[in-house]
């Protein structure tokens, strides 16, 4: 099945029975899977390589921000097809916890409700919400070990002590600026920064009860869901937040729409 764009009517046309060469987005069939660092990453649909960027953007907005998702049958069927396909690959009965990032989109909530059709009675739902900018921190210890303490081939330190102190001072100044910005500006500013892997605490659990539960539930199967993966930054933050609390769980990630080149980068 796939989706085409009717340029005359300026609308998206869903065909749940056939594949067409004009499809802008298509079901991934057996599902595209990336395995890295003990994580499995599936996604339901992939955009065609030929689709124009403005059409891709318009479709993402249509999927994420349709006001009345419950009464939009083509979209609900679109979501169900992907979840059904996922169930064939991983058996949703085997999962104990579903984690999802907070979003204005209604897609994650609808996916969750549909997943409950397969779920065990004790399936837990956890939501990760955006943290206050003032809570964002920097992992200076990891940055020193992995970057500032680098040694050249001749055995000499790459950076002098003065250079290290200057780098630390610059990072502290950056953090002060971050703490006075809004969340979305921060995400945009640091998205491609080389310091991005060391900037922590973008997300937090919706409640202390959820955080406590996550830290206590060990060796369980966790499913992370998200509507659309474009840069992979949101899912990276979800994984980092979960990893801080608990490293014993088996984690599977599912995105309704994704791109295979970004899937590998996200892991």
Coordinates of C-alpha atoms in Angstrom, one line a residue:
X1 CA 0.0 0.0 0.0
X2 CA 1.1 3.6 -0.4
X3 CA 0.1 7.3 -0.5
X4 CA 0.1 9.6 -3.5
X5 CA -0.3 13.3 -3.8
X6 CA -3.0 14.7 -6.1
X7 CA -1.5 17.9 -7.3
X8 CA -4.7 19.1 -8.9
X9 CA -6.8 18.6 -5.8
X10 CA -3.9 19.3 -3.5
X11 CA -4.7 16.4 -1.3
X12 CA -3.2 13.0 -0.3
X13 CA -4.8 9.8 -1.7
X14 CA -4.4 6.6 0.4
X15 CA -4.5 3.2 -1.4
X16 CA -4.5 0.4 1.1
X17 CA -4.5 -2.4 -1.6
X18 CA -1.9 -1.5 -4.2
X19 CA 1.6 -0.1 -4.6
X20 CA 2.1 2.6 -7.2
X21 CA 5.2 4.1 -8.7
X22 CA 3.9 7.5 -7.8
X23 CA 3.7 6.7 -4.1
X24 CA 5.3 9.3 -1.9
X25 CA 5.3 7.0 1.1
X26 CA 5.0 3.3 1.3
X27 CA 4.6 0.6 3.9
X28 CA 8.0 -1.0 4.6
X29 CA 6.7 -4.5 4.0
X30 CA 8.7 -6.9 6.2
X31 CA 9.8 -3.8 8.1
X32 CA 13.1 -2.1 8.0
X33 CA 15.3 -3.0 11.0
X34 CA 18.5 -1.6 12.3
X35 CA 20.3 -3.4 15.1
X36 CA 23.0 -1.5 17.1
X37 CA 24.1 -1.4 20.8
X38 CA 21.5 -3.9 21.7
X39 CA 18.6 -1.9 20.3
X40 CA 16.2 -2.8 17.5
X41 CA 14.8 0.0 15.4
X42 CA 11.7 -0.5 13.2
X43 CA 9.6 1.9 11.2
X44 CA 6.3 1.6 9.5
X45 CA 6.6 3.8 6.4
X46 CA 9.4 5.3 4.3
X47 CA 9.3 8.2 2.0
X48 CA 10.2 7.7 -1.6
X49 CA 13.6 9.0 -2.7
X50 CA 11.9 11.0 -5.4
X51 CA 9.4 12.9 -3.2
X52 CA 9.9 16.6 -3.2
X53 CA 10.7 18.2 0.2
X54 CA 7.6 20.4 0.3
X55 CA 5.3 17.4 -0.3
X56 CA 7.1 15.4 2.4
X57 CA 6.8 18.3 4.9
X58 CA 3.1 18.7 4.0
X59 CA 2.4 15.0 4.6
X60 CA 4.2 15.0 7.9
X61 CA 2.0 18.0 9.1
X62 CA -1.1 16.2 7.8
X63 CA -0.3 13.1 9.8
X64 CA 0.8 14.8 12.9
X65 CA -1.7 17.6 13.2
X66 CA -5.0 16.5 11.8
X67 CA -7.4 17.8 14.4
X68 CA -9.9 14.9 14.5
X69 CA -7.8 11.8 14.1
X70 CA -10.5 9.5 15.4
X71 CA -12.9 10.6 12.6
X72 CA -10.2 10.5 9.8
X73 CA -10.5 6.8 8.7
X74 CA -7.6 7.0 6.1
X75 CA -5.2 8.1 8.8
X76 CA -6.3 5.7 11.5
X77 CA -6.1 2.8 8.9
X78 CA -2.6 4.2 8.0
X79 CA -1.5 3.9 11.6
X80 CA -3.1 0.5 12.2
X81 CA -1.4 -1.0 9.1
X82 CA 2.0 -0.1 10.4
X83 CA 1.3 -1.4 14.0
X84 CA -0.1 -4.6 12.6
X85 CA 3.0 -5.0 10.5
X86 CA 5.2 -4.4 13.6
X87 CA 3.2 -7.0 15.6
X88 CA 4.0 -9.6 13.0
X89 CA 7.7 -8.9 13.5
X90 CA 8.1 -8.5 17.3
X91 CA 4.8 -9.9 18.9
X92 CA 3.5 -7.0 20.9
X93 CA 2.2 -9.5 23.6
X94 CA 5.8 -9.8 24.7
X95 CA 6.2 -6.1 25.8
X96 CA 5.7 -4.8 29.3
X97 CA 6.3 -1.0 29.0
X98 CA 5.6 1.5 26.3
X99 CA 7.5 4.8 26.4
X100 CA 6.7 7.8 24.2
X101 CA 7.8 11.4 24.0
X102 CA 5.3 14.2 24.8
X103 CA 3.9 15.6 21.6
X104 CA 1.1 17.9 20.3
X105 CA 0.5 15.2 17.7
X106 CA -2.2 12.7 18.5
X107 CA -0.5 9.9 16.6
X108 CA 1.4 8.5 19.6
X109 CA -1.7 8.4 21.7
X110 CA -3.6 6.6 18.9
X111 CA -0.8 4.1 18.4
X112 CA -0.8 3.5 22.1
X113 CA -4.5 2.8 22.2
X114 CA -4.2 0.4 19.3
X115 CA -1.2 -1.3 20.8
X116 CA -3.3 -2.0 23.9
X117 CA -5.3 -4.4 21.7
X118 CA -2.3 -6.7 21.8
X119 CA -1.0 -5.8 25.2
X120 CA -0.9 -7.7 28.4
X121 CA -3.2 -6.4 31.1
X122 CA -0.2 -5.0 33.0
X123 CA 1.4 -3.0 30.2
X124 CA 2.7 0.2 31.6
X125 CA 2.7 3.5 29.7
X126 CA 5.3 6.2 30.4
X127 CA 5.6 9.6 28.9
X128 CA 8.8 11.7 28.6
X129 CA 8.2 15.4 28.6
X130 CA 10.5 18.3 27.8
X131 CA 12.6 19.4 30.8
X132 CA 13.0 23.0 31.9
X133 CA 16.0 24.7 30.2
X134 CA 17.5 25.3 33.6
X135 CA 17.7 21.5 34.2
X136 CA 19.8 20.9 31.1
X137 CA 23.4 19.9 32.0
X138 CA 26.7 19.0 30.4
X139 CA 28.6 15.8 30.9
X140 CA 32.0 17.4 31.5
X141 CA 33.6 14.1 32.7
X142 CA 32.8 12.3 29.5
X143 CA 33.8 15.3 27.4
X144 CA 37.2 15.4 29.1
X145 CA 37.9 11.6 28.8
X146 CA 36.7 11.4 25.2
X147 CA 37.9 14.7 23.8
X148 CA 40.1 16.9 26.0
X149 CA 42.4 14.1 27.2
X150 CA 43.1 12.9 23.7
X151 CA 46.7 11.8 23.1
X152 CA 48.6 12.3 19.8
X153 CA 50.4 9.5 18.0
X154 CA 53.7 10.6 19.5
X155 CA 52.3 10.2 23.0
X156 CA 51.9 13.9 23.7
X157 CA 48.6 15.4 24.9
X158 CA 46.6 17.0 22.1
X159 CA 45.6 19.9 24.4
X160 CA 47.5 21.9 26.9
X161 CA 46.1 22.5 30.4
X162 CA 45.4 26.1 29.4
X163 CA 43.5 25.0 26.3
X164 CA 41.4 22.6 28.4
X165 CA 40.5 25.2 30.9
X166 CA 39.5 27.6 28.1
X167 CA 37.3 24.9 26.6
X168 CA 35.6 24.3 30.0
X169 CA 35.0 28.0 30.4
X170 CA 33.4 28.2 27.0
X171 CA 31.1 25.3 27.8
X172 CA 30.0 26.8 31.1
X173 CA 29.3 30.1 29.3
X174 CA 27.2 28.1 26.7
X175 CA 25.3 26.4 29.5
X176 CA 24.4 29.8 31.0
X177 CA 23.0 30.9 27.7
X178 CA 21.1 27.6 27.3
X179 CA 19.5 28.0 30.7
X180 CA 18.0 31.3 29.6
X181 CA 16.5 30.1 26.3
X182 CA 13.3 28.2 25.5
X183 CA 13.4 24.5 24.8
X184 CA 12.8 24.7 21.0
X185 CA 15.5 27.3 20.5
X186 CA 17.9 25.1 22.3
X187 CA 17.0 22.0 20.3
X188 CA 17.5 23.9 17.1
X189 CA 20.8 25.6 18.2
X190 CA 22.5 22.4 19.4
X191 CA 21.1 19.9 16.9
X192 CA 24.3 19.7 14.8
X193 CA 26.8 20.9 17.4
X194 CA 29.8 18.6 18.0
X195 CA 29.0 19.1 21.7
X196 CA 25.5 17.7 21.3
X197 CA 26.3 14.2 22.7
X198 CA 27.4 15.7 26.0
X199 CA 24.4 18.0 26.6
X200 CA 22.0 16.1 28.9
X201 CA 18.6 16.2 30.5
X202 CA 16.5 17.4 27.6
X203 CA 13.6 15.1 28.7
X204 CA 12.2 14.0 32.0
X205 CA 9.5 11.5 33.1
X206 CA 6.0 13.0 33.4
X207 CA 5.8 12.0 37.0
X208 CA 8.1 10.8 39.8
X209 CA 6.0 7.7 40.0
X210 CA 6.9 6.8 36.4
X211 CA 10.6 7.5 37.0
X212 CA 10.6 5.3 40.1
X213 CA 8.8 2.5 38.2
X214 CA 11.2 2.6 35.3
X215 CA 14.2 2.3 37.6
X216 CA 12.6 -0.6 39.4
X217 CA 11.4 -2.6 36.5
X218 CA 14.4 -4.7 35.4
X219 CA 14.9 -7.1 32.5
X220 CA 11.6 -6.2 30.9
X221 CA 10.8 -5.6 27.2
X222 CA 10.4 -1.9 26.5
X223 CA 8.8 -0.5 23.3
X224 CA 9.6 3.2 22.5
X225 CA 7.2 4.7 20.0
X226 CA 7.2 8.0 18.1
X227 CA 5.2 9.4 15.2
X228 CA 7.9 10.7 12.7
X229 CA 11.7 10.4 12.8
X230 CA 13.4 13.1 10.8
X231 CA 16.6 13.9 12.6
X232 CA 16.5 11.2 15.2
X233 CA 17.3 13.7 18.0
X234 CA 14.1 13.0 20.0
X235 CA 14.6 9.3 20.0
X236 CA 18.2 9.8 21.0
X237 CA 17.0 11.8 24.0
X238 CA 14.5 9.1 24.9
X239 CA 17.2 6.4 24.9
X240 CA 19.6 8.6 26.9
X241 CA 16.9 9.2 29.6
X242 CA 16.1 5.5 29.8
X243 CA 19.8 4.5 29.9
X244 CA 20.5 6.8 32.9
X245 CA 17.9 5.0 35.0
X246 CA 18.1 1.5 33.8
X247 CA 20.4 -0.5 31.5
X248 CA 18.9 -3.9 32.0
X249 CA 15.9 -3.7 29.8
X250 CA 15.6 -4.9 26.2
X251 CA 14.5 -1.8 24.2
X252 CA 12.8 -1.8 20.8
X253 CA 12.1 1.4 19.0
X254 CA 9.3 2.0 16.5
X255 CA 8.6 5.1 14.4
X256 CA 5.5 5.4 12.2
X257 CA 7.5 7.2 9.5
X258 CA 11.2 7.2 9.1
X259 CA 14.2 7.2 6.7
X260 CA 16.7 4.3 6.7
X261 CA 19.8 6.7 6.5
X262 CA 18.6 8.3 9.7
X263 CA 17.8 5.1 11.5
X264 CA 21.4 4.0 11.7
X265 CA 22.5 7.5 12.8
X266 CA 19.9 7.5 15.6
X267 CA 21.5 4.5 17.1

